Coordinates of C-alpha atoms in Angstrom, one line a residue:
M22 CA 28.8 105.3 141.8
K23 CA 28.7 102.6 144.5
H24 CA 29.2 99.9 141.8
I25 CA 32.3 101.6 140.5
I26 CA 33.8 102.3 143.9
A27 CA 33.1 98.7 145.0
K28 CA 35.2 97.6 142.0
L29 CA 38.1 99.7 143.2
F30 CA 37.9 98.2 146.7
I31 CA 37.9 94.7 145.3
V32 CA 41.1 95.6 143.3
L33 CA 42.7 97.0 146.4
L34 CA 41.9 93.9 148.5
L35 CA 43.0 91.4 145.9
L36 CA 46.3 93.2 145.6
C37 CA 46.7 93.3 149.4
P38 CA 45.1 90.2 150.9
A39 CA 46.3 91.2 154.4
A40 CA 43.9 94.0 154.3
L41 CA 41.1 91.5 154.6
A42 CA 42.3 90.6 158.1
Q43 CA 42.3 94.2 159.3
G44 CA 39.6 95.6 161.5
D45 CA 37.8 98.8 160.8
L46 CA 40.6 101.4 160.4
L47 CA 38.2 104.2 161.4
D48 CA 36.9 102.7 164.7
G49 CA 38.7 105.4 166.8
L50 CA 37.0 108.3 165.2
I51 CA 34.3 110.4 166.8
I52 CA 32.1 112.9 165.0
K53 CA 30.9 115.6 167.4
G54 CA 29.0 118.5 165.9
D55 CA 30.9 119.8 162.9
W56 CA 34.3 118.2 163.8
V57 CA 35.9 114.8 163.4
R58 CA 38.5 113.7 166.1
G59 CA 40.2 110.6 167.1
T60 CA 42.8 108.1 166.1
A61 CA 42.6 106.0 162.9
T62 CA 44.9 103.1 161.9
G63 CA 47.3 103.2 159.0
V64 CA 48.7 99.9 157.6
F65 CA 52.3 100.4 156.5
G66 CA 54.9 98.5 154.5
A67 CA 55.1 95.0 153.1
D68 CA 54.7 93.6 156.6
R69 CA 51.4 95.6 157.0
I70 CA 52.4 97.2 160.3
E71 CA 49.6 99.1 162.0
K72 CA 50.4 102.6 163.2
P73 CA 48.1 105.3 164.7
I74 CA 47.1 108.3 162.5
K75 CA 45.5 111.2 164.3
V76 CA 42.4 112.8 162.7
D77 CA 41.5 116.3 163.8
C78 CA 39.5 118.1 161.1
P79 CA 36.3 119.8 160.2
L80 CA 33.4 117.5 159.3
P81 CA 33.7 117.1 155.5
E82 CA 31.2 118.5 153.1
K83 CA 28.7 116.4 151.3
P84 CA 30.1 114.5 148.3
Y85 CA 29.7 116.0 144.9
P86 CA 27.2 114.5 142.4
A87 CA 28.1 111.2 140.8
E88 CA 28.7 112.7 137.4
I89 CA 31.5 113.6 135.1
L90 CA 31.9 117.1 133.8
T91 CA 33.5 117.9 130.4
L92 CA 35.1 121.3 130.7
K93 CA 36.3 123.7 128.0
K94 CA 38.5 126.7 128.2
G95 CA 36.8 130.0 129.1
Y96 CA 37.5 133.5 127.9
V97 CA 37.5 137.1 129.4
S98 CA 38.4 140.3 127.5
K99 CA 40.8 143.0 128.5
K100 CA 37.8 145.2 129.1
Q101 CA 36.3 142.7 131.5
M102 CA 39.7 142.5 133.4
Q103 CA 39.8 146.3 133.6
S104 CA 36.2 146.4 135.0
A105 CA 37.1 143.8 137.6
L106 CA 40.1 145.8 138.7
R107 CA 37.9 148.9 139.0
A108 CA 35.4 147.0 141.1
A109 CA 38.2 145.8 143.4
G110 CA 39.3 149.4 143.9
Q111 CA 42.4 149.1 141.7
R112 CA 43.9 151.1 138.9
M113 CA 43.3 149.7 135.5
E114 CA 46.7 150.4 133.9
G115 CA 49.0 147.5 133.4
Q116 CA 49.7 144.5 131.1
F117 CA 46.9 142.1 130.1
I118 CA 47.3 138.6 128.7
N119 CA 44.1 136.8 127.9
P120 CA 44.4 133.8 125.5
R121 CA 41.5 131.5 125.8
G122 CA 41.8 129.6 129.1
T123 CA 43.8 132.2 130.9
A124 CA 43.6 135.7 132.3
M125 CA 46.8 137.4 133.5
F126 CA 47.3 140.9 134.8
T127 CA 50.5 142.7 135.8
G128 CA 50.3 146.0 137.5
D129 CA 52.7 148.6 139.0
W130 CA 55.5 146.9 140.9
R131 CA 57.1 150.3 141.4
A132 CA 54.3 151.7 143.5
E133 CA 55.1 152.1 147.2
A134 CA 54.4 148.7 148.8
A135 CA 55.0 149.3 152.5
A136 CA 52.2 150.3 154.9
D137 CA 51.8 150.4 158.7
I138 CA 49.9 147.1 159.0
S139 CA 50.8 143.7 160.4
N140 CA 51.4 140.6 158.2
E141 CA 48.1 139.2 159.5
E142 CA 46.3 142.4 158.4
A143 CA 48.1 142.3 155.1
A144 CA 46.9 138.8 154.6
T145 CA 43.3 139.7 155.3
Q146 CA 43.5 142.6 153.0
A147 CA 45.0 140.5 150.2
V148 CA 42.4 137.8 150.4
R149 CA 39.6 140.5 150.4
I150 CA 41.0 142.2 147.3
G151 CA 41.6 138.9 145.5
L152 CA 38.1 137.7 146.1
A153 CA 36.6 141.0 145.0
Y154 CA 38.7 140.9 141.8
F155 CA 37.8 137.4 140.8
E156 CA 34.1 137.8 141.7
A157 CA 33.9 140.9 139.5
L158 CA 35.7 139.0 136.7
G159 CA 33.1 136.2 136.9
V160 CA 35.6 133.6 138.1
S161 CA 34.5 131.4 141.0
V162 CA 37.2 130.5 143.5
D163 CA 37.1 128.8 146.9
P164 CA 36.9 131.7 149.4
I165 CA 39.2 129.8 151.7
P166 CA 42.7 130.3 150.2
R167 CA 44.9 127.3 149.4
S168 CA 47.9 129.3 150.7
V169 CA 48.9 132.7 151.8
S170 CA 52.6 133.7 151.9
R171 CA 55.1 136.6 151.9
P172 CA 57.2 135.7 148.8
Y173 CA 59.7 138.6 149.0
D174 CA 59.8 139.1 152.8
F175 CA 63.1 138.0 154.3
D176 CA 61.9 138.4 157.9
A177 CA 58.8 136.4 157.3
Y178 CA 60.8 133.7 155.6
M179 CA 63.3 133.4 158.4
A180 CA 60.5 133.4 161.1
R181 CA 58.9 130.4 159.4
Q182 CA 62.2 128.6 159.0
T183 CA 63.1 129.2 162.6
A184 CA 59.7 128.0 163.9
V185 CA 59.9 124.8 161.8
Y186 CA 63.5 123.9 162.8
E187 CA 63.1 124.8 166.5
H188 CA 60.3 122.2 166.8
A189 CA 62.1 119.6 164.7
F190 CA 65.7 119.7 166.0
S191 CA 67.6 120.3 169.3
D192 CA 70.0 122.6 167.6
T193 CA 68.9 124.8 164.7
S194 CA 72.1 126.8 164.0
T195 CA 73.2 124.8 160.9
F196 CA 69.7 124.8 159.4
I197 CA 69.2 128.6 160.0
D198 CA 72.6 129.4 158.4
N199 CA 71.7 127.3 155.4
A200 CA 68.3 128.9 155.1
R201 CA 69.8 132.4 155.2
A202 CA 72.3 131.5 152.5
Q203 CA 69.7 129.9 150.3
W204 CA 67.6 133.0 150.5
K205 CA 70.5 135.2 149.5
R206 CA 71.2 132.9 146.5
R207 CA 67.6 132.8 145.4
M208 CA 67.0 136.5 145.8
K209 CA 70.4 137.7 144.5
Y210 CA 68.9 139.4 141.5
E211 CA 65.4 140.0 142.8
E212 CA 64.5 143.7 143.0
K213 CA 60.9 143.5 144.3
Q214 CA 60.0 145.2 147.5
P215 CA 59.4 142.9 150.5
A216 CA 55.9 144.2 151.5
Y217 CA 53.8 141.9 149.3
T218 CA 51.3 139.1 150.2
A219 CA 50.6 136.3 147.7
V220 CA 47.3 134.4 147.9
Y221 CA 46.5 131.2 146.0
F222 CA 43.0 130.0 145.5
N223 CA 41.4 126.8 144.2
L224 CA 39.1 127.4 141.2
M225 CA 35.4 126.3 141.4
V226 CA 33.1 125.2 138.6
G227 CA 29.4 124.7 139.1
G228 CA 29.9 125.2 142.9
M229 CA 32.6 122.5 143.0
R230 CA 36.4 123.1 143.6
L231 CA 38.9 121.9 141.1
W232 CA 42.0 120.0 142.4
S233 CA 45.1 122.2 141.7
D234 CA 47.4 119.4 140.5
P235 CA 45.4 116.8 138.5
S236 CA 46.9 114.1 136.4
Y237 CA 45.4 111.4 134.2
P238 CA 46.6 108.5 131.9
A239 CA 48.3 109.8 128.8
H240 CA 47.8 106.8 126.6
Y241 CA 51.1 107.3 124.8
A242 CA 51.7 104.5 122.3
D243 CA 55.4 104.2 123.2
E244 CA 54.9 104.7 126.9
P245 CA 51.5 103.2 128.0
D246 CA 52.0 103.7 131.7
A247 CA 52.7 107.4 131.4
W248 CA 50.4 110.0 133.0
E249 CA 50.0 113.7 132.1
G250 CA 49.7 116.4 134.7
F251 CA 49.1 120.1 135.0
S252 CA 48.3 122.8 137.5
T253 CA 45.3 125.0 137.8
G254 CA 44.1 127.7 140.1
A255 CA 44.0 131.5 140.7
H256 CA 46.3 133.9 142.5
V257 CA 46.9 137.5 143.4
I258 CA 49.9 139.4 144.8
I259 CA 48.9 142.5 146.8
S260 CA 51.1 145.1 148.4
D261 CA 50.7 146.1 152.0
S262 CA 49.6 149.5 150.7
G263 CA 46.7 147.7 148.9
V264 CA 47.9 147.7 145.3
L265 CA 47.2 144.6 143.2
V266 CA 50.4 144.0 141.2
E267 CA 49.7 140.6 139.8
A268 CA 46.6 138.4 139.2
S269 CA 46.2 135.2 137.2
C270 CA 43.6 132.5 136.8
D271 CA 42.7 129.6 134.6
L272 CA 39.3 129.8 133.0
F273 CA 36.9 126.9 132.6
E274 CA 33.3 126.5 131.4
I275 CA 31.1 123.4 131.7
K276 CA 30.5 121.9 128.2
A277 CA 28.6 118.7 129.2
R278 CA 27.7 116.4 132.0
R279 CA 27.2 112.7 132.1
P280 CA 26.6 110.0 134.7
I281 CA 29.7 108.4 136.2
E282 CA 28.1 104.9 136.5
E283 CA 29.8 102.5 134.0
D284 CA 31.6 105.4 132.3
A285 CA 34.4 104.0 130.1
V286 CA 36.9 106.9 130.8
Y287 CA 36.4 106.7 134.5
I288 CA 36.8 102.9 134.6
D289 CA 40.0 103.2 132.6
F290 CA 41.2 105.8 135.1
L291 CA 40.5 103.4 138.1
K292 CA 42.4 100.6 136.4
T293 CA 45.7 102.5 136.6
F294 CA 45.0 104.4 139.9
H295 CA 46.5 101.8 142.1
Q296 CA 49.7 101.5 140.2
H297 CA 50.2 105.2 139.6
G298 CA 49.2 106.5 143.1
S299 CA 46.6 109.0 144.2
N300 CA 48.2 112.3 143.1
G301 CA 46.7 113.5 146.3
V302 CA 43.1 112.6 145.7
F303 CA 40.9 109.5 146.1
P304 CA 37.9 108.2 144.2
A305 CA 35.3 107.3 146.8
Q306 CA 31.6 107.7 147.4
D307 CA 32.1 109.5 150.7
W308 CA 34.9 110.8 152.9
Q309 CA 35.0 107.7 155.1
D310 CA 35.7 105.5 152.1
A311 CA 38.4 107.9 150.9
L312 CA 40.1 107.9 154.3
H313 CA 39.9 104.1 154.4
I314 CA 41.7 103.8 151.0
A315 CA 44.4 106.2 152.2
L316 CA 44.9 104.2 155.5
S317 CA 44.8 100.8 153.8
E318 CA 47.4 101.8 151.1
P319 CA 49.4 104.7 152.6
Y320 CA 52.0 104.7 149.8
I321 CA 49.2 105.6 147.4
A322 CA 48.2 108.5 149.6
G323 CA 51.8 109.6 150.3
F324 CA 51.1 109.1 154.0
S325 CA 53.8 108.7 156.6
W326 CA 52.9 107.6 160.1
G327 CA 55.6 109.9 161.4
A328 CA 59.0 109.3 163.0
E329 CA 60.5 108.5 166.4
E330 CA 63.1 110.7 168.1
Q331 CA 66.5 109.9 166.8
S332 CA 70.1 111.2 166.4
Y333 CA 70.8 113.3 163.3
Q334 CA 74.0 114.6 161.6
N335 CA 74.7 115.9 158.2
K336 CA 77.9 117.0 156.4
Y337 CA 77.7 120.5 157.8
M338 CA 77.6 119.4 161.5
T339 CA 80.6 118.6 163.7
E340 CA 78.5 116.5 166.0
P341 CA 75.1 114.9 166.0
I342 CA 71.9 116.6 167.3
T343 CA 68.5 115.2 168.1
A344 CA 65.7 115.1 165.5
Y345 CA 62.5 115.1 167.5
G346 CA 59.8 112.7 166.7
F347 CA 56.5 113.6 165.1
S348 CA 53.2 112.0 164.1
T349 CA 50.9 112.5 161.2
V350 CA 47.6 114.3 161.6
V351 CA 44.8 114.5 159.1
T352 CA 43.7 118.1 159.2
E353 CA 41.2 118.3 156.3
I354 CA 39.1 116.1 154.0
K355 CA 37.4 117.9 151.1
P356 CA 35.5 116.9 148.0
C357 CA 37.0 118.1 144.7
L358 CA 36.9 117.5 141.0
S359 CA 40.1 116.1 139.4
A360 CA 40.9 115.3 135.8
I361 CA 40.5 111.8 134.4
S362 CA 41.3 112.8 130.9
R363 CA 42.4 116.0 129.1
S364 CA 38.9 117.5 129.4
D365 CA 36.9 115.2 131.7
W366 CA 36.7 115.8 135.5
A367 CA 35.2 113.5 138.1
P368 CA 34.5 113.7 141.9
F369 CA 37.3 112.8 144.3
W370 CA 38.3 113.5 147.8
R371 CA 41.4 115.5 148.9
I372 CA 43.0 114.5 152.2
E373 CA 45.4 117.1 153.9
T374 CA 47.9 116.0 156.5
T375 CA 50.6 117.7 158.6
A376 CA 53.2 116.8 161.2
E377 CA 52.5 117.2 164.9
F378 CA 55.5 117.2 167.2
A379 CA 55.7 116.0 170.8
D380 CA 55.0 119.5 172.2
G381 CA 51.7 119.7 170.2
W382 CA 53.0 122.2 167.6
R383 CA 51.9 121.4 164.0
R384 CA 53.8 122.3 160.9
P385 CA 51.8 125.0 159.1

């Protein structure tokens, strides 16, 4: 693994000679207990301008084994899905779709959805029911959800929009009006009740999480630089009254394992990694190396160092307002498996960031 990653760093440094002159980009980080805090250095643009990047995240897990997993599509029966629903305290009536590689259930959207609980309580309940269902189905998911949302709740939507715009701009009226109009257009024909919580999970295979949006070189004869991508994961939608109305997951099984060292498929992937971009993940032996790659080549990572306070005006505004400045904060670094071909998955690192505004508020 070290040999392969070393090759990657050589490629990066040859393509960006200025990186050789940089000091250690991680010098400002302090590990205390189970947390990493401090300020790292990102190197941006053709002029290699150094900008601070704040790091405030849990101490990352240990790296996954240096091996490639070949995965195949799994399968569950309708009977297994019904048993999982029963184990999660749910009714077993509904529609079941279960081609190899997928398990989808749709329940009773007409059941009363409202209940006298808060959105926070509804989220806790939805996560619990979702985990119970997938565990009973034999599908392993990361117990920490990738996202939790209220997809049909206007009040929750507007509260989120208002919070974001109030921290980002001196006057929110235009943005709030546009957000309200956008909701009305999007939900014009939607008849679902508002009291639902959607929970999205990352899948896990062999105790390792799968990246939700992998991509890999397609090797098209007429388009040699093209990459193929897909999404993977598991989700549930639960009413506030505790009814599971939708559940879906991809199904994978381990077919084979092989060492990553000198693997031809992995080496081919690394050759095109720099030109294509990271797709949100980084091949590295440990989290420090992954963060170093992201800071050395922020355009690969999709990193922005942030923005300074400035005047802002769009076509809906009669006069300019102030767009407040923000900085980038690394909030999570996690190991994951990502695809390097249609069926092969290798260990990578996922780096999550958010925007932090001058008042300390961070975009959720």
